[in-house]
CSV table of C-alpha atoms (C1' of nucleotides) in Angstrom, one decimal:
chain,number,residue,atom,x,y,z
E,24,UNK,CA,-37.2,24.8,22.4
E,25,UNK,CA,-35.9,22.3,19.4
E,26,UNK,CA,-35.8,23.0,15.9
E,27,UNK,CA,-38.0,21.6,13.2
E,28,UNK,CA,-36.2,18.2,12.0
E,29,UNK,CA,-34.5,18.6,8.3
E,30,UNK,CA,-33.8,14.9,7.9
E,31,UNK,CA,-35.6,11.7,9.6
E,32,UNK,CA,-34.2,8.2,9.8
E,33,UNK,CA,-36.5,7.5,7.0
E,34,UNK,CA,-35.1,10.0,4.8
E,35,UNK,CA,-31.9,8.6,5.4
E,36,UNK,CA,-32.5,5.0,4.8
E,37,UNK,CA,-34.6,6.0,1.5
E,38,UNK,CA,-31.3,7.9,0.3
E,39,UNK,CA,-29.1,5.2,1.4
E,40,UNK,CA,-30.6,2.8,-0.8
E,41,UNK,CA,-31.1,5.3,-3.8
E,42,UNK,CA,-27.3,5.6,-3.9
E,43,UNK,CA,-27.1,1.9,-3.3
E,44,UNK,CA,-29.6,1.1,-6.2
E,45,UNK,CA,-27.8,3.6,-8.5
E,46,UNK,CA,-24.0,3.1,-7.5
E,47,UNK,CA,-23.5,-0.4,-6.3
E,48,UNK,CA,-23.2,-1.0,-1.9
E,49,UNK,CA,-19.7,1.3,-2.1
E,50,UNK,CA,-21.4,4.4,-2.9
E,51,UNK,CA,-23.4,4.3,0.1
E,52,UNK,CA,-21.0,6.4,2.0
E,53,UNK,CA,-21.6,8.5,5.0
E,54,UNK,CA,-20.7,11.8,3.2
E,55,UNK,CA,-22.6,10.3,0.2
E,56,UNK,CA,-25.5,10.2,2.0
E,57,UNK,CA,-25.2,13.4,3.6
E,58,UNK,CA,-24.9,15.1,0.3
E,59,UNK,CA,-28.3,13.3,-1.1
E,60,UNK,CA,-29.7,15.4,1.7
E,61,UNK,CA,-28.4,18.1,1.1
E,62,UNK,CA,-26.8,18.0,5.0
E,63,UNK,CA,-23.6,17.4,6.7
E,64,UNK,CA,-22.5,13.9,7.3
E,65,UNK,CA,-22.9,14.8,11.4
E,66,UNK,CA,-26.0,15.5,10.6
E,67,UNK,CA,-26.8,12.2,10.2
E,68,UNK,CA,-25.6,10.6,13.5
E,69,UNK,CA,-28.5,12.4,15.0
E,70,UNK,CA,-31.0,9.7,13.2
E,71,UNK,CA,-28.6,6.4,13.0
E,72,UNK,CA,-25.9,5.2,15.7
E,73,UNK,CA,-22.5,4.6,13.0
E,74,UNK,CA,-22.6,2.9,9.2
E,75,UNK,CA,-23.4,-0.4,10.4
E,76,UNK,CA,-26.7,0.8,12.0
E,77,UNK,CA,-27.4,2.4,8.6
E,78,UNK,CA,-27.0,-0.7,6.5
E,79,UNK,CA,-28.9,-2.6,9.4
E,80,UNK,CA,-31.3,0.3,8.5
E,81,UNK,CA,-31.3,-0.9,4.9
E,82,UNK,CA,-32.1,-4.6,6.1
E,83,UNK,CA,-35.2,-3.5,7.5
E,84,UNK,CA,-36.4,-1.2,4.6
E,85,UNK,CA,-35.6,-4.2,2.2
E,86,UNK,CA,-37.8,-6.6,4.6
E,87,UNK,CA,-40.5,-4.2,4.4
E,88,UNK,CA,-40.7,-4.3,0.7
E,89,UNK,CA,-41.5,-7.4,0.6
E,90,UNK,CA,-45.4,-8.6,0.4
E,91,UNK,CA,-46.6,-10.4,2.9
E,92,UNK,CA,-49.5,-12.4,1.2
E,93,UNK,CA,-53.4,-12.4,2.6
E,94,UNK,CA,-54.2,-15.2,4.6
E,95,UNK,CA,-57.2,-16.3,2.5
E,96,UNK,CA,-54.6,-17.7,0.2
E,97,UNK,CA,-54.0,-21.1,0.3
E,98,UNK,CA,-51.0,-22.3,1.6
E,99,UNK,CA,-49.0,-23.6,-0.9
E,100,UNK,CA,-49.3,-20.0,-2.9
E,101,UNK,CA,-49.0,-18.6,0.2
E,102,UNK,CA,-45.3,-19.3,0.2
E,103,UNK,CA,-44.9,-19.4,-3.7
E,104,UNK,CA,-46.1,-15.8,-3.4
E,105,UNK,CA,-44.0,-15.2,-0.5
E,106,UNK,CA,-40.8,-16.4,-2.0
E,107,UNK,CA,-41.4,-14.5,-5.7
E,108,UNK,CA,-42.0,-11.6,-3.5
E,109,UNK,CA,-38.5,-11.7,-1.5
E,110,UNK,CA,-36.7,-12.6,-5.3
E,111,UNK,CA,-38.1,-9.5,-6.6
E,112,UNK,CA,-37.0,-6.7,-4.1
E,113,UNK,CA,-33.5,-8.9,-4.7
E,114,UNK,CA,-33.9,-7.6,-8.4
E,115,UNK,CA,-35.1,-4.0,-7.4
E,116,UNK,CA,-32.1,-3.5,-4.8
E,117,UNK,CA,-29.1,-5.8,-6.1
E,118,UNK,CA,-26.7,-4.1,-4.8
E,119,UNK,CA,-28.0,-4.5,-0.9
E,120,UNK,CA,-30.1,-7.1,-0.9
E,121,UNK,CA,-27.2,-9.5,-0.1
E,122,UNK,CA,-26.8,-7.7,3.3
E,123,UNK,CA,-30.2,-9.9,4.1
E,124,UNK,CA,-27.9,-13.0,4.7
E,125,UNK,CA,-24.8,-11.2,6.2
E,126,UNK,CA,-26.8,-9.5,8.9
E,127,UNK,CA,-29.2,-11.3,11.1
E,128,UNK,CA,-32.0,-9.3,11.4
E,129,UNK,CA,-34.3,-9.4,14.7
E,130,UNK,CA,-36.3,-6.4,13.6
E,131,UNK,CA,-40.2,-6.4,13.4
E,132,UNK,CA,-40.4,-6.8,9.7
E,133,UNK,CA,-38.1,-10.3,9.9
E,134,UNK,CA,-40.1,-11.7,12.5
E,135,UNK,CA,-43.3,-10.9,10.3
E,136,UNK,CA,-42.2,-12.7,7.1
E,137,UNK,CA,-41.0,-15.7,9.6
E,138,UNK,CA,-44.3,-15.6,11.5
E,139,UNK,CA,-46.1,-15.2,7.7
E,140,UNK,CA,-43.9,-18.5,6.9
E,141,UNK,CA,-45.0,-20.3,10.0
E,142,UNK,CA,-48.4,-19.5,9.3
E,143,UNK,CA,-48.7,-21.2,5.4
E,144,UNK,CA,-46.5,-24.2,7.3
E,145,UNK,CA,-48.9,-24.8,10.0
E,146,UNK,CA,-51.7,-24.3,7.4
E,147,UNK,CA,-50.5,-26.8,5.2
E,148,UNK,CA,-50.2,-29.8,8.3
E,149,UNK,CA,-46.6,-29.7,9.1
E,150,UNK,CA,-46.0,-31.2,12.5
E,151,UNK,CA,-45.4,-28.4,14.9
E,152,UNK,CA,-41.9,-29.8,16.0
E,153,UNK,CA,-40.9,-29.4,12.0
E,154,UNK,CA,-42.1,-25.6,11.4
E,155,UNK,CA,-39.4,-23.9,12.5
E,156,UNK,CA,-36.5,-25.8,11.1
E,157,UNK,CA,-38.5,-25.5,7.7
E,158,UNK,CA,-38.9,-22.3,8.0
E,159,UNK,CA,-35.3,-21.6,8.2
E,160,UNK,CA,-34.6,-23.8,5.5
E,161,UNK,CA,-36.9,-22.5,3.3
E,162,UNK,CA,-35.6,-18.8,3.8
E,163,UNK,CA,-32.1,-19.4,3.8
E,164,UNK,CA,-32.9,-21.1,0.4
E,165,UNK,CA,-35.4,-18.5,-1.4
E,166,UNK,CA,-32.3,-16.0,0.1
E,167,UNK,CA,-29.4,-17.6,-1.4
E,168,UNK,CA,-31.1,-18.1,-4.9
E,169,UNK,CA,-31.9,-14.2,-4.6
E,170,UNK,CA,-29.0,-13.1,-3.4
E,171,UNK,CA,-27.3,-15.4,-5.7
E,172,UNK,CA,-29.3,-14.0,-8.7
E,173,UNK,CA,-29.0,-10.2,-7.8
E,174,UNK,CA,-25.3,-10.9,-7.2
E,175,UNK,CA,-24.8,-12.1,-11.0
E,176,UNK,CA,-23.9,-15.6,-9.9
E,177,UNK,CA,-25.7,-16.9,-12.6
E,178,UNK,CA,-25.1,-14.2,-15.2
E,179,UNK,CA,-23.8,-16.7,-17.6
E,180,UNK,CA,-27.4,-17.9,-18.3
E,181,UNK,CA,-30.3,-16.7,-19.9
E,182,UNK,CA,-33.1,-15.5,-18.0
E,183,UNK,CA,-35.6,-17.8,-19.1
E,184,UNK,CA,-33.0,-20.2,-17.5
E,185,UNK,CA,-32.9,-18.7,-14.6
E,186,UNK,CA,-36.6,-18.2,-14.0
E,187,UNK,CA,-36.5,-22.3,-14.7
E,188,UNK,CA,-33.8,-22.3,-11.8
E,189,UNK,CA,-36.2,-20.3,-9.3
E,190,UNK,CA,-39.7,-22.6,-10.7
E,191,UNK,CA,-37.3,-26.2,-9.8
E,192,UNK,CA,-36.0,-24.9,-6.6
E,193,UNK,CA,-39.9,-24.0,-5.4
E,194,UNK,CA,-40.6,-28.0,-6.7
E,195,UNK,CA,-38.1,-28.8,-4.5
E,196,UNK,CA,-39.2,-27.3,-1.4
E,197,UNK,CA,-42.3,-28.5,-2.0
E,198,UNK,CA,-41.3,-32.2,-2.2
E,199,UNK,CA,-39.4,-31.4,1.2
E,200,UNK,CA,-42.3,-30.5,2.6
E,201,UNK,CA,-44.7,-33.2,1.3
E,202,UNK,CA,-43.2,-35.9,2.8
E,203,UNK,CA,-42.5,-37.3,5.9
E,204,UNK,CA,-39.8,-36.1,8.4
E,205,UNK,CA,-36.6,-38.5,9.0
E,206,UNK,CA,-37.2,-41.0,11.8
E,207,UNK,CA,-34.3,-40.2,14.8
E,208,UNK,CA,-31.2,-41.9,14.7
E,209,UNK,CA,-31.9,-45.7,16.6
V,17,UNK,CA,17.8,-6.7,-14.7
V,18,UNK,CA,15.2,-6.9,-11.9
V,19,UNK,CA,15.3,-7.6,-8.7
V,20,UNK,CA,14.1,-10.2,-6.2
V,21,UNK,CA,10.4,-10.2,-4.9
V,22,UNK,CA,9.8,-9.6,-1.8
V,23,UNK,CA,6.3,-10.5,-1.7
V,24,UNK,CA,3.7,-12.4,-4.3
V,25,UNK,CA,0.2,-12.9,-5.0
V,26,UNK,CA,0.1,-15.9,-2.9
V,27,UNK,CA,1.3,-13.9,0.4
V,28,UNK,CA,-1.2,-11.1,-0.3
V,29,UNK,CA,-3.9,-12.7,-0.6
V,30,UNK,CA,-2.8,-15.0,2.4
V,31,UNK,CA,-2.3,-11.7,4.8
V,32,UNK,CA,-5.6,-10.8,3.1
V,33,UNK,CA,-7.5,-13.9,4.6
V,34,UNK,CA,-5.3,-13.5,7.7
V,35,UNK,CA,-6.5,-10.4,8.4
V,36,UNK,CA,-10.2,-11.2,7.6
V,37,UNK,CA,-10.0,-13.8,10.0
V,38,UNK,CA,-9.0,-11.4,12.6
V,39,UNK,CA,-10.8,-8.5,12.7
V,40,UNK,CA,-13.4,-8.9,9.7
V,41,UNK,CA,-13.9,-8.4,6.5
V,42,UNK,CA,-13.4,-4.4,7.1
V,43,UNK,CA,-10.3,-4.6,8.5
V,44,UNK,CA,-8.8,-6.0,4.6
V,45,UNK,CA,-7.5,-2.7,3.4
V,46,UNK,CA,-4.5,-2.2,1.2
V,47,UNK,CA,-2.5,-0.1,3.7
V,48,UNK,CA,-3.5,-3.1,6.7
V,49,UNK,CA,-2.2,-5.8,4.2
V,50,UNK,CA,0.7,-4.1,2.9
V,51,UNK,CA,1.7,-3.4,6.7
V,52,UNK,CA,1.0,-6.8,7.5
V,53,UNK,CA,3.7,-7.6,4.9
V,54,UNK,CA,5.7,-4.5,5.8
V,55,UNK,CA,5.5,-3.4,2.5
V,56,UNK,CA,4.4,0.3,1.2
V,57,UNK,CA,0.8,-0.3,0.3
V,58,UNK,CA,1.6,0.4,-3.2
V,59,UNK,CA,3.8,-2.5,-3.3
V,60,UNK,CA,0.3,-4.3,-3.4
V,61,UNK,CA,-0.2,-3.1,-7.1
V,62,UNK,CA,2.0,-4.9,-8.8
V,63,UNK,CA,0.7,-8.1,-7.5
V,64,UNK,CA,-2.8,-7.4,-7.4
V,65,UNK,CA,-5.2,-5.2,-9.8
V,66,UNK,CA,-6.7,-3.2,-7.3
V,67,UNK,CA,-8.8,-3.9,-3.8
V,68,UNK,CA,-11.6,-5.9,-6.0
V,69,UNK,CA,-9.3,-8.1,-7.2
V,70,UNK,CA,-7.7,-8.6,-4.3
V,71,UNK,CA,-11.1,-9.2,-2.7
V,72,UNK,CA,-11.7,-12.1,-6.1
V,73,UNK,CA,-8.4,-13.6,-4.9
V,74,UNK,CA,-9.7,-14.1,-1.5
V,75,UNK,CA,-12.6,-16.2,-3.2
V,76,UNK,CA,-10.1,-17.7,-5.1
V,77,UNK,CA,-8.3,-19.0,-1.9
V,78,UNK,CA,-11.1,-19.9,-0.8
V,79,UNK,CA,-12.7,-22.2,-3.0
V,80,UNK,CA,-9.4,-24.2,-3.4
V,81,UNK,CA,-9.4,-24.7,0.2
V,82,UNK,CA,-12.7,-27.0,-0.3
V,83,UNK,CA,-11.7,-30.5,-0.2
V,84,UNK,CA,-12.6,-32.6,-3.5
V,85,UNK,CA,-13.7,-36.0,-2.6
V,86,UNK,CA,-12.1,-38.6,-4.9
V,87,UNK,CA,-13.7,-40.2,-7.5
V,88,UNK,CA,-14.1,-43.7,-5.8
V,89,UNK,CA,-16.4,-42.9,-3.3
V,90,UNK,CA,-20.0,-43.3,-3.9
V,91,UNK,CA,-21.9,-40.8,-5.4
V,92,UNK,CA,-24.0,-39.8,-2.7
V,93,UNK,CA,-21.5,-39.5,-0.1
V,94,UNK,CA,-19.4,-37.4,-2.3
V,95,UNK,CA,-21.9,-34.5,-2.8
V,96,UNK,CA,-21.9,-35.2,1.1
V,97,UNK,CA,-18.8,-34.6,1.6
V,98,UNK,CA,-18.3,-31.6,-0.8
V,99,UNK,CA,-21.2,-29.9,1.2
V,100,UNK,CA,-19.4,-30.5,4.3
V,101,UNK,CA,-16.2,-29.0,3.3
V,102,UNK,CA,-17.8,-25.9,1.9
V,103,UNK,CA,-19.7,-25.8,5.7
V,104,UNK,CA,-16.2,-26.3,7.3
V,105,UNK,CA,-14.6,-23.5,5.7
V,106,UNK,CA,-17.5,-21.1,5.8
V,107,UNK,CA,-16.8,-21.3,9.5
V,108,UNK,CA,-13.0,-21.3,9.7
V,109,UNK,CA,-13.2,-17.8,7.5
V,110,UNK,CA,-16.6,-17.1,8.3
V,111,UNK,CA,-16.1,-12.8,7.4
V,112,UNK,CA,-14.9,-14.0,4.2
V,113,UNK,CA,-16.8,-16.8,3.2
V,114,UNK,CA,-20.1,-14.6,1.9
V,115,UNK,CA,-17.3,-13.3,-0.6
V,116,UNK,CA,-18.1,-16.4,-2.8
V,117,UNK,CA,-22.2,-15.9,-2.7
V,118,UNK,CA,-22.0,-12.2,-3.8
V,119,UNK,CA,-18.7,-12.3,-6.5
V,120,UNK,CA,-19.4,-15.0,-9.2
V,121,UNK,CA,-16.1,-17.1,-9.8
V,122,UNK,CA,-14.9,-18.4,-12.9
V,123,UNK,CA,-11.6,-19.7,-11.9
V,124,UNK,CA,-10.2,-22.9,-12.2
V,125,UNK,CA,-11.4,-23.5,-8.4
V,126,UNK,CA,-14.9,-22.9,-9.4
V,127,UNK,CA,-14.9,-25.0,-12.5
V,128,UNK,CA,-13.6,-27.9,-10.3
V,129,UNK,CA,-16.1,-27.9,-7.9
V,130,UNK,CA,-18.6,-27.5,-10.4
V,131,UNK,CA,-17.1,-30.5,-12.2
V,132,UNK,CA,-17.1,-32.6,-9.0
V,133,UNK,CA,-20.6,-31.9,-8.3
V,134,UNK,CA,-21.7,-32.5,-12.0
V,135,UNK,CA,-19.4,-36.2,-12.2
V,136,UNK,CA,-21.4,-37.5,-8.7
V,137,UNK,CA,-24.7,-36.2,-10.6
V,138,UNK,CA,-23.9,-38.2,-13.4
V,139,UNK,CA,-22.6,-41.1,-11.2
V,140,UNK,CA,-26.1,-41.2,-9.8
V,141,UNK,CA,-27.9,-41.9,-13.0
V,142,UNK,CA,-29.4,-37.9,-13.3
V,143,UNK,CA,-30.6,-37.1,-16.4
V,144,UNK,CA,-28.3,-35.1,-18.6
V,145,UNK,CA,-30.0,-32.4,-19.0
V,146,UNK,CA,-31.0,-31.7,-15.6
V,147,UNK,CA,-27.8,-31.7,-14.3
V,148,UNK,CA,-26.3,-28.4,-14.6
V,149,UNK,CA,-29.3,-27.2,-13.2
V,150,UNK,CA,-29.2,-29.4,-10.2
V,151,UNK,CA,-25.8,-28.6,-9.6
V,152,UNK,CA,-26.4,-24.6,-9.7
V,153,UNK,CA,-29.4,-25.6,-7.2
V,154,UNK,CA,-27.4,-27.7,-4.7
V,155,UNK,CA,-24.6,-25.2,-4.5
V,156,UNK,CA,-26.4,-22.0,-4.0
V,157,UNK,CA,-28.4,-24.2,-1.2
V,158,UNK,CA,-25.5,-25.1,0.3
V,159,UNK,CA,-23.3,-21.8,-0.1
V,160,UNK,CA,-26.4,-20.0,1.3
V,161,UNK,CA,-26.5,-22.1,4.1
V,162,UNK,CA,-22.8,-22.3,5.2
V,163,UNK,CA,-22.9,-18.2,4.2
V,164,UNK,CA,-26.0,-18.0,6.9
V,165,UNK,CA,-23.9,-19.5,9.6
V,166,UNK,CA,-20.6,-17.9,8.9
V,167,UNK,CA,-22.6,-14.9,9.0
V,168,UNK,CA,-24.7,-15.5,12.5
V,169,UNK,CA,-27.8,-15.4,10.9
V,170,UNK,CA,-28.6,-18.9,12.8
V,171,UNK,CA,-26.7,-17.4,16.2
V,172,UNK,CA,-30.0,-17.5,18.2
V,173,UNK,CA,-29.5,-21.2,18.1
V,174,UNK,CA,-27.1,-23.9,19.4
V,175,UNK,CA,-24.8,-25.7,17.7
V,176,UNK,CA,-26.3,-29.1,17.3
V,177,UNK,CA,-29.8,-27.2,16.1
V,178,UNK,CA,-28.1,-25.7,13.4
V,179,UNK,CA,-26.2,-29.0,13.0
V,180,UNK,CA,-29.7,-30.4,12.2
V,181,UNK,CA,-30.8,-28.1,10.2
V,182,UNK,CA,-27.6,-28.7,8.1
V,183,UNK,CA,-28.6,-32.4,8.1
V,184,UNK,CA,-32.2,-31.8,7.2
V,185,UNK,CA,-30.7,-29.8,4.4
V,186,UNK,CA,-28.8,-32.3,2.8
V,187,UNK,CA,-31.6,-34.6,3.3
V,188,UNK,CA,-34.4,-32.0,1.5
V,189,UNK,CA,-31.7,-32.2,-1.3
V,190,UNK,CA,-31.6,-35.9,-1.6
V,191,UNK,CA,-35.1,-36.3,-2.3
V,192,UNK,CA,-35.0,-33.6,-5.1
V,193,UNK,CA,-32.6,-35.6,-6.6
V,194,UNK,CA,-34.4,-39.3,-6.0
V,195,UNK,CA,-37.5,-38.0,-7.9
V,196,UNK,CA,-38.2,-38.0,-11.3
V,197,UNK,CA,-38.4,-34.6,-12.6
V,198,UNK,CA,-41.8,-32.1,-13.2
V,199,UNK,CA,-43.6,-32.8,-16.6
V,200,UNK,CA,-43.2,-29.5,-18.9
V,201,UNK,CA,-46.5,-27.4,-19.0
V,202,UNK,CA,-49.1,-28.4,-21.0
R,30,DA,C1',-33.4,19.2,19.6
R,31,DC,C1',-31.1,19.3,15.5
R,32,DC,C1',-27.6,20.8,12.6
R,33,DT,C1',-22.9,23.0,11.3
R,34,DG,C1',-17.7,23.6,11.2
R,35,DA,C1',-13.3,22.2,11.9
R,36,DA,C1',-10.5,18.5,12.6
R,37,DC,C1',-8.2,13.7,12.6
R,38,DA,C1',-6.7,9.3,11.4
R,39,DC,C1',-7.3,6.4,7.7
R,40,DC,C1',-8.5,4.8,3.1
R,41,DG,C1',-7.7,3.6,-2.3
R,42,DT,C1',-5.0,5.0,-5.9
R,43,DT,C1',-1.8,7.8,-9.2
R,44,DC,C1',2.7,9.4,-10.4
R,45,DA,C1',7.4,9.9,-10.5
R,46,DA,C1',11.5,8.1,-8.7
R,47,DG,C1',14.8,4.8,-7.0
R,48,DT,C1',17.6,0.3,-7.4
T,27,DA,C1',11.1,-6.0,-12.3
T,28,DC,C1',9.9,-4.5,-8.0
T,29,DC,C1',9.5,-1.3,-4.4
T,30,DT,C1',9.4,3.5,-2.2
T,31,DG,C1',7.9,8.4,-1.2
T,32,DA,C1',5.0,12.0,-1.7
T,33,DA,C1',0.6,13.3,-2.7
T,34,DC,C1',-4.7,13.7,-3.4
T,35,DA,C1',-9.5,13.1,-2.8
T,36,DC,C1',-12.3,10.8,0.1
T,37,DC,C1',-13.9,8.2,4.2
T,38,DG,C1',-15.9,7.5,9.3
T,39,DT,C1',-16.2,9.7,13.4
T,40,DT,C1',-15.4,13.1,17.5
T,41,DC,C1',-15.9,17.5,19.6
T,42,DA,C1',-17.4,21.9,20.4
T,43,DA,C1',-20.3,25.3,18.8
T,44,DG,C1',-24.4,27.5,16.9
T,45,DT,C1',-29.7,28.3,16.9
DNA sequence: ACCTGAACACCGTTCAAGT
DNA sequence: ACCTGAACACCGTTCAAGT
């Protein structure tokens, strides 16, 4: 007949990034985790395949967090709104948030923020053949500044310098975008 | 009196990067390196602080391995150049390489390629006091870039897309730096 | 269906000891 | 000065067993 669930693959994931959040990427620990619960570490193989499948567990969580904006927004903030979003679930979740660049995701909650990318892009007049190469662009940028930032990369400087950084890198992108692409090689 | 070395910094860290090469970034453990070596793992210790500093050493390797273009090329083409290196080897230690995004360096490696970048800056007639915010902006485009690679996060994708994104990149960057920078806020 | 218990090979690190 | 040996708490994971 089954027996009423204890734990759920949410439960886990929420738990995994607790310990993450609290004790640095090292604490999240298959026994850790199973002690947050209250549970056995075996207990856990029930909702996620090994420890990678759990941090790729965390990679979805973390893409969940962040705000997709409404489509009556204009483009521009569309993406400015977008990119302030991903920077702070970078500062909630330090600690994991760098997984976001060491493990491609091809979950459901990627492929939203790429297709909520598209969407300001195509809004805004790109040529279709550009959108997807700026899209990457964009991302991998707005990434490695957050995963730079939550990181400490830049924990030599100020905040207020910092928060300069992220406002000059968002100029930049939009510059990229504002002009023409590069004709093809002759 | 003492008594000869058997090993040294130098050949840990090198069976370090040998080993990441290999078999990942997981397979850098003390006891895995010290058999590599065929050494007692403890033998590490004196050498090395503990596993994170073994794991700062590997960035340390790594950033010295990054070609420094010499002074008399022009500007442009030495910023080029530099982000080529860094690209090149992101992928010949590709488990490694996100190591430098996530472990802020400030080792004599780090300074120089922060220096390079800041002299071509200043070769190209940048402003002063933009440059050290240029130069933070150009690397952690670049290092999340060649980190997305190494990583796979572009795997969906052949070789000469991502080649053109890389190209598009370095282009997106050379228009931040052509144009005069944003007017403080009113 | 979901969890426990016991177990195994392996990990990082400490301490005392050898040469 | 540099390395070894023994040891400890902890890790990821498997297997068989309980309800």
């Amino acid at each position: 007949m089954g027996r009423a669930a204890q734990i759920s693959r949410e439960a886990v994931l929420a738990a995994a990034l607790r310990l993450a959040d609290a004790d640095g990427l090292d604490a999240v620990t298959m026994h850790a985790v199973a002690r947050q619960l209250r549970v056995t570490p075996m207990a856990l193989y029930r909702h996620v395949d090994d420890k990678n499948a759990l941090l790729d567990g965390l990679v979805e969580v973390l893409l969940r967090e962040c705000p997709l904006p409404p489509d009556g927004m204009p483009w521009e903030e569309r993406l400015t709104a977008l990119a302030a979003g991903i920077r702070e679930v970078a500062r909630r979740h330090p600690a994991s948030f760098p997984l976001l660049l060491t493990r491609p995701a091809v979950t459901p909650a990627a492929r939203a923020a790429r297709a909520a990318i598209h969407a300001a892009l195509r809004a805004g007049g790109l040529p279709e053949a550009g959108i997807a190469r700026a899209e990457r662009l964009i991302s991998t940028a707005v990434l490695g500044f957050a995963v730079s930032e939550a990181a400490g990369r830049f924990r030599q400087h100020d905040q207020p310098v910092v928060d300069a950084d992220f406002a000059e890198l968002l100029r930049w992108l939009r510059l990229a975008l504002e002009l023409p692409a590069a004709p093809p090689p002759a």
